[in-house]
């Protein structure tokens, strides 16, 4: 099957952190619940948040990290009355040679930190933008008009137009929770990937401050909102903004050490090619991978289909790692891309298949991502 050129990126020809570089937001808010929800929302909108509880922390971080905020979100007006605030603001003017707008947060209420959510009351097929998040973004965009992107649900997308033809039915996550154990593995892998200082700073910057210590994890099996995986993924990328995809690969290698390389899975993957042909090998690998991911979601969120030309499509519904992410300028499911390549490598069929993400929710805002595997 042939896909339109714009849906078939052969290489990473865009900066995955472009919006984060262009739209840096300083959040000064002593209300840590609101602060963390804001940090998550800003992250999912593709921007970069730096968080501080007060002006002292904000000024200290600025002096240490030399970030260039395009706006300050101010939680408490008394912070502006602090004698240190005018010194900080004057320093920004001196360094940046421009005034930085200040947006007060006094009347802002956010029920959570999600942006693009699975909500059956709004749609059973695609994700929809949170109403509270939409209101906040429209106010923010009055200060940062260049940061705008469309919040209107798409009328046409591959998952809407082609999946039914292939016998696949688009759907959204009903449970909206994923495996706590899997998320803990992701956190452990991130801790090994980031420096100690990055761990302490970046998790709060993406709305995950509560997970800086292992004790904060909840013991129940399925408790993690899926947007947490996206925010953690962005934190890993922020740790090396020059080579964010390479940083993701390091992270996935560490997760693989916990998940993909379990003895039983390796045994299956390494021996199947000796028994069956390449086509059936890939079917087995995709079934194994789908079952693993579906178990982590506690519902069927991954499907695959063999097309008439011998290629395969794999659909991640309400996809992890880019769940809630919007405004991307290119396919952004780097985790799944790396995972596919690792699975094919373990199955000893890497040289026989090419993997491409042909539609990404971070661009279409449907909530779903589609990969195409074709013979090399």
mmCIF file of C-alpha atoms in Angstrom:
data_model
loop_
_atom_site.group_PDB
_atom_site.id
_atom_site.type_symbol
_atom_site.label_atom_id
_atom_site.label_comp_id
_atom_site.label_asym_id
_atom_site.label_seq_id
_atom_site.Cartn_x
_atom_site.Cartn_y
_atom_site.Cartn_z
ATOM 1 C CA UNK A 1 0.000 0.000 0.000
ATOM 2 C CA UNK A 2 1.227 3.514 -0.824
ATOM 3 C CA UNK A 3 0.803 6.402 1.571
ATOM 4 C CA UNK A 4 0.914 10.111 0.724
ATOM 5 C CA UNK A 5 4.412 11.546 0.926
ATOM 6 C CA UNK A 6 3.601 13.820 3.834
ATOM 7 C CA UNK A 7 2.482 10.796 5.850
ATOM 8 C CA UNK A 8 5.663 8.818 5.276
ATOM 9 C CA UNK A 9 8.625 10.505 6.938
ATOM 10 C CA UNK A 10 11.793 8.699 5.892
ATOM 11 C CA UNK A 11 13.984 10.561 8.380
ATOM 12 C CA UNK A 12 13.669 12.969 11.260
ATOM 13 C CA UNK A 13 13.581 16.228 9.322
ATOM 14 C CA UNK A 14 12.206 18.440 12.092
ATOM 15 C CA UNK A 15 13.196 19.625 15.546
ATOM 16 C CA UNK A 16 11.018 17.686 18.034
ATOM 17 C CA UNK A 17 11.614 20.360 20.680
ATOM 18 C CA UNK A 18 11.090 23.392 18.432
ATOM 19 C CA UNK A 19 7.973 24.582 20.275
ATOM 20 C CA UNK A 20 9.671 24.025 23.619
ATOM 21 C CA UNK A 21 12.591 26.210 22.558
ATOM 22 C CA UNK A 22 10.346 28.938 21.164
ATOM 23 C CA UNK A 23 7.883 29.063 24.069
ATOM 24 C CA UNK A 24 9.520 28.938 27.490
ATOM 25 C CA UNK A 25 7.184 29.587 30.408
ATOM 26 C CA UNK A 26 8.186 30.409 33.975
ATOM 27 C CA UNK A 27 5.597 29.317 36.538
ATOM 28 C CA UNK A 28 5.890 30.908 39.991
ATOM 29 C CA UNK A 29 3.168 29.434 42.161
ATOM 30 C CA UNK A 30 3.080 28.355 45.803
ATOM 31 C CA UNK A 31 -0.069 26.327 45.115
ATOM 32 C CA UNK A 32 1.800 23.158 44.191
ATOM 33 C CA UNK A 33 -1.258 21.262 42.969
ATOM 34 C CA UNK A 34 -2.119 24.010 40.494
ATOM 35 C CA UNK A 35 1.554 24.526 39.694
ATOM 36 C CA UNK A 36 2.016 20.874 38.748
ATOM 37 C CA UNK A 37 -1.170 20.737 36.697
ATOM 38 C CA UNK A 38 -0.026 23.837 34.835
ATOM 39 C CA UNK A 39 3.410 22.331 34.248
ATOM 40 C CA UNK A 40 1.807 19.205 32.795
ATOM 41 C CA UNK A 41 -0.538 21.203 30.585
ATOM 42 C CA UNK A 42 2.250 23.447 29.289
ATOM 43 C CA UNK A 43 4.355 20.355 28.557
ATOM 44 C CA UNK A 44 1.547 18.601 26.686
ATOM 45 C CA UNK A 45 1.041 21.754 24.610
ATOM 46 C CA UNK A 46 4.610 21.286 23.404
ATOM 47 C CA UNK A 47 6.081 24.143 25.421
ATOM 48 C CA UNK A 48 8.764 24.200 28.124
ATOM 49 C CA UNK A 49 7.909 25.036 31.712
ATOM 50 C CA UNK A 50 10.299 26.039 34.475
ATOM 51 C CA UNK A 51 8.586 25.878 37.863
ATOM 52 C CA UNK A 52 9.324 27.602 41.159
ATOM 53 C CA UNK A 53 7.388 27.958 44.393
ATOM 54 C CA UNK A 54 8.461 31.556 44.931
ATOM 55 C CA UNK A 55 10.535 34.393 43.510
ATOM 56 C CA UNK A 56 13.658 33.244 45.361
ATOM 57 C CA UNK A 57 13.592 29.854 43.642
ATOM 58 C CA UNK A 58 12.774 31.459 40.299
ATOM 59 C CA UNK A 59 15.681 33.901 40.460
ATOM 60 C CA UNK A 60 18.091 31.187 41.590
ATOM 61 C CA UNK A 61 17.088 28.873 38.732
ATOM 62 C CA UNK A 62 17.405 31.701 36.241
ATOM 63 C CA UNK A 63 20.931 32.520 37.393
ATOM 64 C CA UNK A 64 21.936 28.864 37.252
ATOM 65 C CA UNK A 65 20.255 27.764 34.012
ATOM 66 C CA UNK A 66 20.018 30.991 31.990
ATOM 67 C CA UNK A 67 16.665 30.069 30.419
ATOM 68 C CA UNK A 68 14.776 32.769 28.527
ATOM 69 C CA UNK A 69 11.129 32.947 29.644
ATOM 70 C CA UNK A 70 8.612 34.323 27.181
ATOM 71 C CA UNK A 71 5.985 34.755 29.893
ATOM 72 C CA UNK A 72 5.706 34.504 33.680
ATOM 73 C CA UNK A 73 2.657 32.786 35.163
ATOM 74 C CA UNK A 74 2.302 34.315 38.618
ATOM 75 C CA UNK A 75 0.272 32.454 41.207
ATOM 76 C CA UNK A 76 0.310 34.899 44.115
ATOM 77 C CA UNK A 77 0.253 38.652 43.670
ATOM 78 C CA UNK A 78 2.284 39.138 46.856
ATOM 79 C CA UNK A 79 5.264 37.644 45.031
ATOM 80 C CA UNK A 80 5.279 40.735 42.812
ATOM 81 C CA UNK A 81 5.431 42.864 45.976
ATOM 82 C CA UNK A 82 8.530 41.042 47.184
ATOM 83 C CA UNK A 83 11.570 43.381 46.925
ATOM 84 C CA UNK A 84 13.400 40.671 44.993
ATOM 85 C CA UNK A 85 10.823 40.581 42.198
ATOM 86 C CA UNK A 86 11.677 43.967 40.604
ATOM 87 C CA UNK A 87 15.364 43.042 40.749
ATOM 88 C CA UNK A 88 14.611 39.773 38.972
ATOM 89 C CA UNK A 89 12.387 41.445 36.414
ATOM 90 C CA UNK A 90 14.963 44.143 35.712
ATOM 91 C CA UNK A 91 17.577 41.443 35.229
ATOM 92 C CA UNK A 92 15.324 39.779 32.650
ATOM 93 C CA UNK A 93 14.956 43.063 30.767
ATOM 94 C CA UNK A 94 18.694 43.600 30.871
ATOM 95 C CA UNK A 95 19.537 40.086 29.656
ATOM 96 C CA UNK A 96 16.712 39.512 27.176
ATOM 97 C CA UNK A 97 16.374 43.126 25.980
ATOM 98 C CA UNK A 98 12.616 42.915 26.136
ATOM 99 C CA UNK A 99 9.854 42.974 28.702
ATOM 100 C CA UNK A 100 8.445 39.618 29.747
ATOM 101 C CA UNK A 101 4.641 39.594 30.086
ATOM 102 C CA UNK A 102 3.157 38.505 33.410
ATOM 103 C CA UNK A 103 -0.064 36.487 33.487
ATOM 104 C CA UNK A 104 -1.802 36.268 36.893
ATOM 105 C CA UNK A 105 -3.237 32.919 37.957
ATOM 106 C CA UNK A 106 -5.507 34.127 40.757
ATOM 107 C CA UNK A 107 -8.770 32.846 39.257
ATOM 108 C CA UNK A 108 -7.394 29.837 37.393
ATOM 109 C CA UNK A 109 -8.724 26.401 38.306
ATOM 110 C CA UNK A 110 -7.623 23.223 36.538
ATOM 111 C CA UNK A 111 -9.237 19.871 37.435
ATOM 112 C CA UNK A 112 -6.142 18.026 36.170
ATOM 113 C CA UNK A 113 -3.101 18.483 33.966
ATOM 114 C CA UNK A 114 -4.415 16.760 30.853
ATOM 115 C CA UNK A 115 -4.899 18.496 27.511
ATOM 116 C CA UNK A 116 -6.147 16.011 24.912
ATOM 117 C CA UNK A 117 -8.254 13.451 26.707
ATOM 118 C CA UNK A 118 -10.261 10.300 26.132
ATOM 119 C CA UNK A 119 -13.807 11.132 27.185
ATOM 120 C CA UNK A 120 -16.691 8.986 25.969
ATOM 121 C CA UNK A 121 -19.185 11.734 26.799
ATOM 122 C CA UNK A 122 -17.536 13.816 24.060
ATOM 123 C CA UNK A 123 -16.487 11.129 21.554
ATOM 124 C CA UNK A 124 -16.103 7.349 21.538
ATOM 125 C CA UNK A 125 -13.737 7.439 18.562
ATOM 126 C CA UNK A 126 -11.180 10.222 19.073
ATOM 127 C CA UNK A 127 -9.783 12.313 21.885
ATOM 128 C CA UNK A 128 -11.072 15.796 22.642
ATOM 129 C CA UNK A 129 -9.448 18.872 24.142
ATOM 130 C CA UNK A 130 -10.241 19.433 27.801
ATOM 131 C CA UNK A 131 -12.573 22.413 28.204
ATOM 132 C CA UNK A 132 -10.620 23.752 31.176
ATOM 133 C CA UNK A 133 -7.343 23.389 29.285
ATOM 134 C CA UNK A 134 -8.848 25.089 26.251
ATOM 135 C CA UNK A 135 -9.907 28.097 28.326
ATOM 136 C CA UNK A 136 -6.437 28.392 29.831
ATOM 137 C CA UNK A 137 -4.670 28.116 26.474
ATOM 138 C CA UNK A 138 -6.829 30.784 24.877
ATOM 139 C CA UNK A 139 -5.918 33.190 27.681
ATOM 140 C CA UNK A 140 -2.244 32.238 27.392
ATOM 141 C CA UNK A 141 -2.321 32.743 23.629
ATOM 142 C CA UNK A 142 -3.434 36.332 24.140
ATOM 143 C CA UNK A 143 0.054 36.859 25.561
ATOM 144 C CA UNK A 144 1.810 34.405 23.206
ATOM 145 C CA UNK A 145 -0.070 34.457 19.883
ATOM 146 C CA UNK A 146 2.769 32.630 18.113
ATOM 147 C CA UNK A 147 2.160 29.601 20.338
ATOM 148 C CA UNK A 148 -1.338 28.937 18.971
ATOM 149 C CA UNK A 149 -2.414 25.747 17.229
ATOM 150 C CA UNK A 150 -5.828 24.423 16.291
ATOM 151 C CA UNK A 151 -7.947 22.823 18.999
ATOM 152 C CA UNK A 152 -10.666 21.792 16.534
ATOM 153 C CA UNK A 153 -11.110 18.001 16.165
ATOM 154 C CA UNK A 154 -9.984 16.741 12.734
ATOM 155 C CA UNK A 155 -12.616 15.826 10.165
ATOM 156 C CA UNK A 156 -10.255 13.556 8.267
ATOM 157 C CA UNK A 157 -7.357 11.410 9.397
ATOM 158 C CA UNK A 158 -5.970 8.039 8.454
ATOM 159 C CA UNK A 159 -7.407 6.464 11.604
ATOM 160 C CA UNK A 160 -10.842 7.835 10.725
ATOM 161 C CA UNK A 161 -10.840 7.234 6.981
ATOM 162 C CA UNK A 162 -8.740 4.099 6.424
ATOM 163 C CA UNK A 163 -9.003 1.987 9.565
ATOM 164 C CA UNK A 164 -12.640 0.999 8.930
ATOM 165 C CA UNK A 165 -11.639 -0.098 5.411
ATOM 166 C CA UNK A 166 -9.021 -2.367 6.976
ATOM 167 C CA UNK A 167 -11.533 -3.858 9.389
ATOM 168 C CA UNK A 168 -10.242 -1.917 12.393
ATOM 169 C CA UNK A 169 -12.500 0.227 14.552
ATOM 170 C CA UNK A 170 -11.050 3.406 16.125
ATOM 171 C CA UNK A 171 -11.786 3.692 19.830
ATOM 172 C CA UNK A 172 -10.566 5.502 22.891
ATOM 173 C CA UNK A 173 -9.372 4.204 26.232
ATOM 174 C CA UNK A 174 -12.256 3.615 28.591
ATOM 175 C CA UNK A 175 -10.273 3.107 31.783
ATOM 176 C CA UNK A 176 -7.805 5.983 31.307
ATOM 177 C CA UNK A 177 -5.329 4.332 33.648
ATOM 178 C CA UNK A 178 -2.224 2.279 32.932
ATOM 179 C CA UNK A 179 0.009 -0.063 34.883
ATOM 180 C CA UNK A 180 1.607 1.396 38.001
ATOM 181 C CA UNK A 181 4.368 -1.197 37.788
ATOM 182 C CA UNK A 182 5.164 -0.221 34.207
ATOM 183 C CA UNK A 183 5.309 3.452 35.133
ATOM 184 C CA UNK A 184 7.609 2.636 38.023
ATOM 185 C CA UNK A 185 9.894 0.857 35.546
ATOM 186 C CA UNK A 186 9.831 3.961 33.357
ATOM 187 C CA UNK A 187 10.743 6.112 36.354
ATOM 188 C CA UNK A 188 13.614 3.822 37.328
ATOM 189 C CA UNK A 189 14.900 3.910 33.758
ATOM 190 C CA UNK A 190 14.617 7.706 33.686
ATOM 191 C CA UNK A 191 16.513 7.984 36.961
ATOM 192 C CA UNK A 192 19.350 5.975 35.402
ATOM 193 C CA UNK A 193 19.241 8.107 32.249
ATOM 194 C CA UNK A 194 19.179 11.544 33.906
ATOM 195 C CA UNK A 195 21.694 13.096 36.247
ATOM 196 C CA UNK A 196 20.657 13.555 39.877
ATOM 197 C CA UNK A 197 20.246 17.300 39.342
ATOM 198 C CA UNK A 198 18.165 16.805 36.196
ATOM 199 C CA UNK A 199 15.949 14.330 38.032
ATOM 200 C CA UNK A 200 15.201 16.833 40.791
ATOM 201 C CA UNK A 201 14.503 19.732 38.419
ATOM 202 C CA UNK A 202 12.893 18.195 35.351
ATOM 203 C CA UNK A 203 10.210 16.069 36.979
ATOM 204 C CA UNK A 204 8.529 19.116 38.582
ATOM 205 C CA UNK A 205 8.939 21.017 35.304
ATOM 206 C CA UNK A 206 6.691 18.482 33.538
ATOM 207 C CA UNK A 207 4.177 18.073 36.359
ATOM 208 C CA UNK A 208 5.610 14.935 37.982
ATOM 209 C CA UNK A 209 7.092 16.352 41.185
ATOM 210 C CA UNK A 210 5.323 13.742 43.298
ATOM 211 C CA UNK A 211 7.343 10.950 41.681
ATOM 212 C CA UNK A 212 10.816 12.178 42.588
ATOM 213 C CA UNK A 213 10.860 9.631 45.421
ATOM 214 C CA UNK A 214 9.939 5.962 45.079
ATOM 215 C CA UNK A 215 7.742 6.187 48.170
ATOM 216 C CA UNK A 216 5.275 8.383 46.288
ATOM 217 C CA UNK A 217 4.199 5.565 43.965
ATOM 218 C CA UNK A 218 0.771 4.095 44.572
ATOM 219 C CA UNK A 219 0.658 0.347 45.110
ATOM 220 C CA UNK A 220 -2.555 -0.447 43.214
ATOM 221 C CA UNK A 221 -2.102 -2.110 39.822
ATOM 222 C CA UNK A 222 -3.767 0.375 37.443
ATOM 223 C CA UNK A 223 -3.635 3.919 38.780
ATOM 224 C CA UNK A 224 -1.436 5.955 36.425
ATOM 225 C CA UNK A 225 -3.062 8.516 34.096
ATOM 226 C CA UNK A 226 -1.534 7.830 30.662
ATOM 227 C CA UNK A 227 -0.487 11.455 30.159
ATOM 228 C CA UNK A 228 2.118 10.877 32.878
ATOM 229 C CA UNK A 229 4.104 8.708 30.460
ATOM 230 C CA UNK A 230 4.087 11.550 27.927
ATOM 231 C CA UNK A 231 5.292 14.066 30.489
ATOM 232 C CA UNK A 232 8.055 11.724 31.636
ATOM 233 C CA UNK A 233 9.078 11.205 28.022
ATOM 234 C CA UNK A 234 9.353 14.980 27.567
ATOM 235 C CA UNK A 235 11.443 15.283 30.733
ATOM 236 C CA UNK A 236 13.876 12.751 29.299
ATOM 237 C CA UNK A 237 14.062 14.750 26.072
ATOM 238 C CA UNK A 238 14.572 18.041 27.929
ATOM 239 C CA UNK A 239 17.596 16.489 29.649
ATOM 240 C CA UNK A 240 19.478 16.580 26.335
ATOM 241 C CA UNK A 241 17.797 19.194 24.118
ATOM 242 C CA UNK A 242 20.588 18.943 21.539
ATOM 243 C CA UNK A 243 19.979 15.227 20.934
ATOM 244 C CA UNK A 244 16.532 14.492 22.392
ATOM 245 C CA UNK A 245 15.811 11.401 20.281
ATOM 246 C CA UNK A 246 19.144 9.836 21.202
ATOM 247 C CA UNK A 247 18.236 10.536 24.816
ATOM 248 C CA UNK A 248 14.940 8.703 24.312
ATOM 249 C CA UNK A 249 16.848 5.736 22.894
ATOM 250 C CA UNK A 250 18.986 5.579 26.042
ATOM 251 C CA UNK A 251 15.867 5.682 28.171
ATOM 252 C CA UNK A 252 14.198 2.909 26.188
ATOM 253 C CA UNK A 253 17.315 0.768 26.460
ATOM 254 C CA UNK A 254 16.996 1.071 30.231
ATOM 255 C CA UNK A 255 13.289 0.225 30.100
ATOM 256 C CA UNK A 256 14.078 -2.707 27.810
ATOM 257 C CA UNK A 257 16.359 -4.060 30.490
ATOM 258 C CA UNK A 258 13.282 -4.254 32.725
ATOM 259 C CA UNK A 259 10.645 -5.338 30.212
ATOM 260 C CA UNK A 260 11.595 -6.510 26.722
ATOM 261 C CA UNK A 261 14.507 -8.666 27.794
ATOM 262 C CA UNK A 262 12.579 -10.915 30.095
ATOM 263 C CA UNK A 263 13.777 -14.436 29.508
ATOM 264 C CA UNK A 264 10.507 -15.846 28.187
ATOM 265 C CA UNK A 265 10.013 -13.064 25.653
ATOM 266 C CA UNK A 266 13.582 -13.312 24.364
ATOM 267 C CA UNK A 267 13.239 -17.085 24.097
ATOM 268 C CA UNK A 268 10.143 -16.703 21.928
ATOM 269 C CA UNK A 269 11.559 -13.942 19.744
ATOM 270 C CA UNK A 270 14.921 -15.551 19.082
ATOM 271 C CA UNK A 271 13.590 -18.989 18.201
ATOM 272 C CA UNK A 272 10.470 -18.239 16.185
ATOM 273 C CA UNK A 273 12.420 -17.286 12.991
ATOM 274 C CA UNK A 274 14.045 -20.717 12.982
ATOM 275 C CA UNK A 275 10.649 -22.382 12.814
ATOM 276 C CA UNK A 276 8.530 -20.196 10.498
ATOM 277 C CA UNK A 277 8.931 -17.716 7.643
ATOM 278 C CA UNK A 278 9.411 -13.960 7.914
ATOM 279 C CA UNK A 279 5.716 -13.151 7.471
ATOM 280 C CA UNK A 280 4.561 -15.468 10.236
ATOM 281 C CA UNK A 281 7.484 -14.358 12.368
ATOM 282 C CA UNK A 282 6.314 -10.759 12.226
ATOM 283 C CA UNK A 283 2.741 -11.800 12.981
ATOM 284 C CA UNK A 284 3.967 -13.612 16.083
ATOM 285 C CA UNK A 285 6.127 -10.700 17.189
ATOM 286 C CA UNK A 286 3.316 -8.174 16.703
ATOM 287 C CA UNK A 287 0.871 -10.380 18.579
ATOM 288 C CA UNK A 288 3.342 -10.746 21.443
ATOM 289 C CA UNK A 289 4.016 -7.006 21.560
ATOM 290 C CA UNK A 290 0.308 -6.129 21.376
ATOM 291 C CA UNK A 291 -0.520 -8.553 24.176
ATOM 292 C CA UNK A 292 2.215 -7.073 26.365
ATOM 293 C CA UNK A 293 1.023 -3.500 25.839
ATOM 294 C CA UNK A 294 -2.663 -4.390 26.200
ATOM 295 C CA UNK A 295 -1.852 -6.031 29.526
ATOM 296 C CA UNK A 296 -0.234 -2.792 30.673
ATOM 297 C CA UNK A 297 -3.399 -0.873 29.765
ATOM 298 C CA UNK A 298 -5.837 -3.518 31.050
ATOM 299 C CA UNK A 299 -7.807 -3.150 27.810
ATOM 300 C CA UNK A 300 -7.232 -3.726 24.099
ATOM 301 C CA UNK A 301 -5.417 -0.602 22.951
ATOM 302 C CA UNK A 302 -3.129 -2.069 20.254
ATOM 303 C CA UNK A 303 -4.200 -3.784 17.048
ATOM 304 C CA UNK A 304 -2.387 -4.817 13.899
ATOM 305 C CA UNK A 305 -3.477 -5.816 10.413
ATOM 306 C CA UNK A 306 -1.714 -7.442 7.478
ATOM 307 C CA UNK A 307 -2.481 -5.559 4.266
ATOM 308 C CA UNK A 308 -2.885 -7.063 0.811
ATOM 309 C CA UNK A 309 0.591 -5.979 -0.289
ATOM 310 C CA UNK A 310 2.222 -7.981 2.514
ATOM 311 C CA UNK A 311 2.915 -4.992 4.742
ATOM 312 C CA UNK A 312 1.469 -4.464 8.214
ATOM 313 C CA UNK A 313 -0.169 -1.574 10.043
ATOM 314 C CA UNK A 314 -0.103 -1.303 13.823
ATOM 315 C CA UNK A 315 -2.467 1.067 15.618
ATOM 316 C CA UNK A 316 -1.946 2.409 19.121
ATOM 317 C CA UNK A 317 -5.290 3.684 20.402
ATOM 318 C CA UNK A 318 -5.127 6.397 23.071
ATOM 319 C CA UNK A 319 -1.419 5.922 22.655
ATOM 320 C CA UNK A 320 1.036 6.014 25.513
ATOM 321 C CA UNK A 321 4.132 8.254 25.348
ATOM 322 C CA UNK A 322 2.321 10.871 23.264
ATOM 323 C CA UNK A 323 -1.038 10.701 25.055
ATOM 324 C CA UNK A 324 -2.340 14.252 25.373
ATOM 325 C CA UNK A 325 0.509 15.785 23.368
ATOM 326 C CA UNK A 326 -0.479 18.416 20.787
ATOM 327 C CA UNK A 327 1.084 20.848 18.350
ATOM 328 C CA UNK A 328 3.963 18.675 17.105
ATOM 329 C CA UNK A 329 5.527 19.493 13.743
ATOM 330 C CA UNK A 330 6.307 15.863 12.912
ATOM 331 C CA UNK A 331 5.679 12.254 14.008
ATOM 332 C CA UNK A 332 6.627 12.121 17.673
ATOM 333 C CA UNK A 333 6.192 8.529 18.866
ATOM 334 C CA UNK A 334 9.928 7.979 19.202
ATOM 335 C CA UNK A 335 9.412 5.447 21.980
ATOM 336 C CA UNK A 336 7.301 3.159 19.805
ATOM 337 C CA UNK A 337 9.712 3.551 16.879
ATOM 338 C CA UNK A 338 12.602 2.453 19.082
ATOM 339 C CA UNK A 339 10.527 -0.344 20.607
ATOM 340 C CA UNK A 340 9.649 -1.744 17.183
ATOM 341 C CA UNK A 341 13.280 -1.722 16.133
ATOM 342 C CA UNK A 342 14.287 -3.455 19.355
ATOM 343 C CA UNK A 343 11.597 -6.115 18.994
ATOM 344 C CA UNK A 344 12.612 -6.808 15.392
ATOM 345 C CA UNK A 345 16.230 -7.001 16.479
ATOM 346 C CA UNK A 346 15.434 -9.480 19.244
ATOM 347 C CA UNK A 347 13.413 -11.468 16.732
ATOM 348 C CA UNK A 348 16.405 -11.440 14.360
ATOM 349 C CA UNK A 349 14.337 -9.965 11.522
ATOM 350 C CA UNK A 350 15.428 -6.328 11.763
ATOM 351 C CA UNK A 351 17.005 -6.368 8.300
ATOM 352 C CA UNK A 352 13.802 -7.666 6.704
ATOM 353 C CA UNK A 353 11.404 -4.874 7.725
ATOM 354 C CA UNK A 354 11.208 -1.076 7.574
ATOM 355 C CA UNK A 355 9.238 0.728 10.283
ATOM 356 C CA UNK A 356 7.647 4.158 9.847
ATOM 357 C CA UNK A 357 5.126 6.143 11.819
ATOM 358 C CA UNK A 358 2.608 7.236 9.209
ATOM 359 C CA UNK A 359 0.219 9.136 11.469
ATOM 360 C CA UNK A 360 0.827 10.636 14.890
ATOM 361 C CA UNK A 361 -1.716 11.909 17.375
ATOM 362 C CA UNK A 362 0.670 14.699 18.362
ATOM 363 C CA UNK A 363 -0.064 16.138 14.898
ATOM 364 C CA UNK A 364 -3.628 15.001 14.151
ATOM 365 C CA UNK A 365 -4.898 15.211 17.763
ATOM 366 C CA UNK A 366 -7.023 12.066 17.391
ATOM 367 C CA UNK A 367 -5.336 10.288 20.286
ATOM 368 C CA UNK A 368 -4.175 7.445 18.024
ATOM 369 C CA UNK A 369 -0.913 6.652 16.240
ATOM 370 C CA UNK A 370 -0.339 4.353 13.263
ATOM 371 C CA UNK A 371 2.842 2.554 12.228
ATOM 372 C CA UNK A 372 3.561 0.869 8.908
ATOM 373 C CA UNK A 373 5.912 -2.090 8.602
ATOM 374 C CA UNK A 374 6.877 -3.062 5.072
ATOM 375 C CA UNK A 375 9.408 -5.537 3.674
ATOM 376 C CA UNK A 376 12.864 -4.000 3.344
#
